GROMACS .gro file of C-alpha atoms in nm:
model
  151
    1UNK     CA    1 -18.032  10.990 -28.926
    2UNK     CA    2 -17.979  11.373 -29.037
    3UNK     CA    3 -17.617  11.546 -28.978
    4UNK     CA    4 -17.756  11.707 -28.711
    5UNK     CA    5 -17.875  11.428 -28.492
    6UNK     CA    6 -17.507  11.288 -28.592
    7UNK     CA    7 -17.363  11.567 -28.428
    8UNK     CA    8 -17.541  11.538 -28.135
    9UNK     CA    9 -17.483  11.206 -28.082
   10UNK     CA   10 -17.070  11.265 -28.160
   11UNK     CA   11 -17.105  11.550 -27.877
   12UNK     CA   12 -17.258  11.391 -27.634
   13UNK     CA   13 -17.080  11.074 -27.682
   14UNK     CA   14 -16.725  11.311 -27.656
   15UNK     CA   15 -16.912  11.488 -27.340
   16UNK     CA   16 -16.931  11.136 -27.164
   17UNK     CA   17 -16.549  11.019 -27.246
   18UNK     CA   18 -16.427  11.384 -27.146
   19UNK     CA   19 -16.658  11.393 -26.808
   20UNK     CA   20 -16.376  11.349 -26.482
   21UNK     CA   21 -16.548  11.206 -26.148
   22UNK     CA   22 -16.597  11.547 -25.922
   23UNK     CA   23 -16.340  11.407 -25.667
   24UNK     CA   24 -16.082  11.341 -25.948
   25UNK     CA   25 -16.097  11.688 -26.045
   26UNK     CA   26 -16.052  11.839 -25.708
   27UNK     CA   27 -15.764  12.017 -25.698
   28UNK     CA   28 -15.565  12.109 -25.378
   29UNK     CA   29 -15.394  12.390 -25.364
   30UNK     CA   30 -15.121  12.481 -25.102
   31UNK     CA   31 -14.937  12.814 -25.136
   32UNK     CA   32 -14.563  12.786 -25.024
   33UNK     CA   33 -14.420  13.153 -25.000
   34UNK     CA   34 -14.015  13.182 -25.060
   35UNK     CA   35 -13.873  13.391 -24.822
   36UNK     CA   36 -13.514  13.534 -24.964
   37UNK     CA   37 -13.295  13.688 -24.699
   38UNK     CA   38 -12.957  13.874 -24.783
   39UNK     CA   39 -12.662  13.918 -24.602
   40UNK     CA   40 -12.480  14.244 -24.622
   41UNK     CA   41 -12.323  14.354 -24.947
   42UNK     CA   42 -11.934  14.344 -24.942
   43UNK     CA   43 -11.664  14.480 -25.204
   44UNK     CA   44 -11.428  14.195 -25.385
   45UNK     CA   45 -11.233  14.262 -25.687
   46UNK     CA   46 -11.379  14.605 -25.702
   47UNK     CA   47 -11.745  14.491 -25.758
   48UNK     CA   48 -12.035  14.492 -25.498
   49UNK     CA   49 -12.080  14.128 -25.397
   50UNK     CA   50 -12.366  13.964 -25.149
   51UNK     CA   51 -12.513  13.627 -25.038
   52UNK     CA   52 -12.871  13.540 -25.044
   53UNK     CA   53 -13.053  13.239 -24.882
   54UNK     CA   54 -13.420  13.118 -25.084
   55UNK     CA   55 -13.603  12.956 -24.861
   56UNK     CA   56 -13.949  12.792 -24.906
   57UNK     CA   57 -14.130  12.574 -24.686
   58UNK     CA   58 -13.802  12.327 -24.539
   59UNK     CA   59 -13.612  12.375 -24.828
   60UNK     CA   60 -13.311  12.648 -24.898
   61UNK     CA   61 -13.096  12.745 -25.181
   62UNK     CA   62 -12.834  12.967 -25.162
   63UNK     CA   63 -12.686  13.219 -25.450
   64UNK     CA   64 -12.423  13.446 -25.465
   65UNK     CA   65 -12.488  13.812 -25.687
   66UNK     CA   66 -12.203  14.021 -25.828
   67UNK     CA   67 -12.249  14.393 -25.939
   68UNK     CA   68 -12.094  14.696 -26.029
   69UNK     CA   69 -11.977  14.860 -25.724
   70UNK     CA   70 -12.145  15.206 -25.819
   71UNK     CA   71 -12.286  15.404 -26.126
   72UNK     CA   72 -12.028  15.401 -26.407
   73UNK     CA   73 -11.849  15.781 -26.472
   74UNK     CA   74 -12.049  16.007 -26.701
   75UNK     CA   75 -11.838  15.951 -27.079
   76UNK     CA   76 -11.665  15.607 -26.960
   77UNK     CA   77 -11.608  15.338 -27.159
   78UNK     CA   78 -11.790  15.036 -27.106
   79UNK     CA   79 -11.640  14.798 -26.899
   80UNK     CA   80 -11.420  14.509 -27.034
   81UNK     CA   81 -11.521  14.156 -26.953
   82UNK     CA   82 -11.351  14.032 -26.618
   83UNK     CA   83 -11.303  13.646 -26.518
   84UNK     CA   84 -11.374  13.614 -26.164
   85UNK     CA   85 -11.303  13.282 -25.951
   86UNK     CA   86 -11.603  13.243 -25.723
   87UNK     CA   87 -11.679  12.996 -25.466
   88UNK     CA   88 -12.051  12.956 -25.288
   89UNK     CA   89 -12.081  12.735 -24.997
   90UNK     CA   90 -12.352  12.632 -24.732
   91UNK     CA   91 -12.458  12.443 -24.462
   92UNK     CA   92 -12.635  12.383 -24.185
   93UNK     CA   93 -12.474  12.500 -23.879
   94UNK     CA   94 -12.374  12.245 -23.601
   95UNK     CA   95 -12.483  11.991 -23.885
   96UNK     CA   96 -12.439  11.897 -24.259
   97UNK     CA   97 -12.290  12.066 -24.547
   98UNK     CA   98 -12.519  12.191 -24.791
   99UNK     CA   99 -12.251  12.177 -25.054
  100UNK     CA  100 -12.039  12.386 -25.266
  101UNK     CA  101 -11.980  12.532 -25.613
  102UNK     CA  102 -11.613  12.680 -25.710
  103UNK     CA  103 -11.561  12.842 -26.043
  104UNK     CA  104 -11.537  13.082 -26.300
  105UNK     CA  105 -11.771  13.346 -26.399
  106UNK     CA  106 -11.724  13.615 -26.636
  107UNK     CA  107 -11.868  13.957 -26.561
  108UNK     CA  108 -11.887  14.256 -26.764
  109UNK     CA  109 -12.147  14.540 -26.591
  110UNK     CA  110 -12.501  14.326 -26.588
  111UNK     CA  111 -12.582  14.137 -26.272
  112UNK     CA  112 -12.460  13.812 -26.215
  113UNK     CA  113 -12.594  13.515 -25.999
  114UNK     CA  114 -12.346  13.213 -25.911
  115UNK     CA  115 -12.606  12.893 -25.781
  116UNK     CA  116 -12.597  12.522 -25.716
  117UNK     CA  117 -12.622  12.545 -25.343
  118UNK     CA  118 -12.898  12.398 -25.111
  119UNK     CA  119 -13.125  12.159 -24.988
  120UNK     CA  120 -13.398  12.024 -24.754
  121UNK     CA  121 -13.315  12.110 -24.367
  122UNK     CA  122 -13.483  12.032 -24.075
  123UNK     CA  123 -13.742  12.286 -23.957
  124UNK     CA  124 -13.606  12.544 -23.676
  125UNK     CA  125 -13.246  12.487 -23.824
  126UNK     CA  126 -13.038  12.763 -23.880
  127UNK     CA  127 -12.813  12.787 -24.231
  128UNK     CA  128 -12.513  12.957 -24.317
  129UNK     CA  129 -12.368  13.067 -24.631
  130UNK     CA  130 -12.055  13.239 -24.758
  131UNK     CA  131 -12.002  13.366 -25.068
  132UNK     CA  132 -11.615  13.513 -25.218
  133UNK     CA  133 -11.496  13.622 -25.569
  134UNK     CA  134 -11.118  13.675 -25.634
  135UNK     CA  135 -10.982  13.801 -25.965
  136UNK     CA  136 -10.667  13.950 -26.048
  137UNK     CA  137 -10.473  14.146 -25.841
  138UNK     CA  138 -10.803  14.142 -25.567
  139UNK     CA  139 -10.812  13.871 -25.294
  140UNK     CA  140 -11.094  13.760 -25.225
  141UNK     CA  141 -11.308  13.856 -24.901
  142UNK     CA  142 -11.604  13.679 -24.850
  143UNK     CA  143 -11.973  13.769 -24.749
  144UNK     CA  144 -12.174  13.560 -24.553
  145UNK     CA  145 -12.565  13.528 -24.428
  146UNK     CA  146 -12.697  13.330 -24.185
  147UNK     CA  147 -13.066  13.259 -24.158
  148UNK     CA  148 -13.318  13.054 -23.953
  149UNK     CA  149 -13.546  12.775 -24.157
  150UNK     CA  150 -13.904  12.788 -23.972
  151UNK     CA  151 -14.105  12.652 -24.187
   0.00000   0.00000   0.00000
């Protein structure tokens, strides 16, 4: 045989152990939008705070976002780092807890997201979640969304 009709062969030979069954390499393919709903933004430790719920298909995840409470001052210097105690918690209401996460997170003047809350909740159930941040001498006030799981 010539190189070429060795080539072929190889080829064809690959084409055959590559070929998938047509119903093998069906693919289905389900789109499952996320939905994320915010409550309203509230000021703790002199920094816009808010609460957001995820939620795709029967499954939600919370997250608490901290932020600069407005534009810095034309010529001001940038902000020093802050420690911030923060606490996210959820649940369902009337029902389970979807848990909680208490800690610390350092903010300077970028956006920050505090997660690690959520789960899978029966369809037509309605969640709640509250989000607070505390740091020094600031108390902390809490902001809260609640929000309906359709599915």
């Amino acid at each position: 045989m010539n190189r070429l009709t060795l080539l072929a062969a190889g080829v064809a030979g690959a084409a055959t152990l590559l070929a998938v069954p047509a119903e093998a390499g069906a693919v289905t393919a389900t789109t499952t939008t996320t939905t994320v709903t915010c409550g309203a933004s509230g000021l703790q430790s002199g920094l816009s705070t808010k609460v957001c719920a995820e939620v795709t298909g029967d499954g939600v995840q919370f997250y608490g976002q901290i932020g600069l409470a407005g534009p810095p001052s034309p010529g001001s210097p940038q902000p020093q780092p802050r420690e911030l105690l923060t606490g996210l918690s959820g649940e369902v209401v009337g029902g389970a807890s979807l848990g909680s996460v208490n800690g610390r997170t350092v903010f300077t003047a970028s956006t920050v997201q505090v997660r690690g809350v959520g789960g899978t909740v029966p369809c037509g159930s309605t969640v709640h979640a509250s989000f607070s941040v505390a740091g020094y001498p600031w108390n902390p006030a809490p902001v809260t969304v609640d929000v309906v799981v359709a599915c």
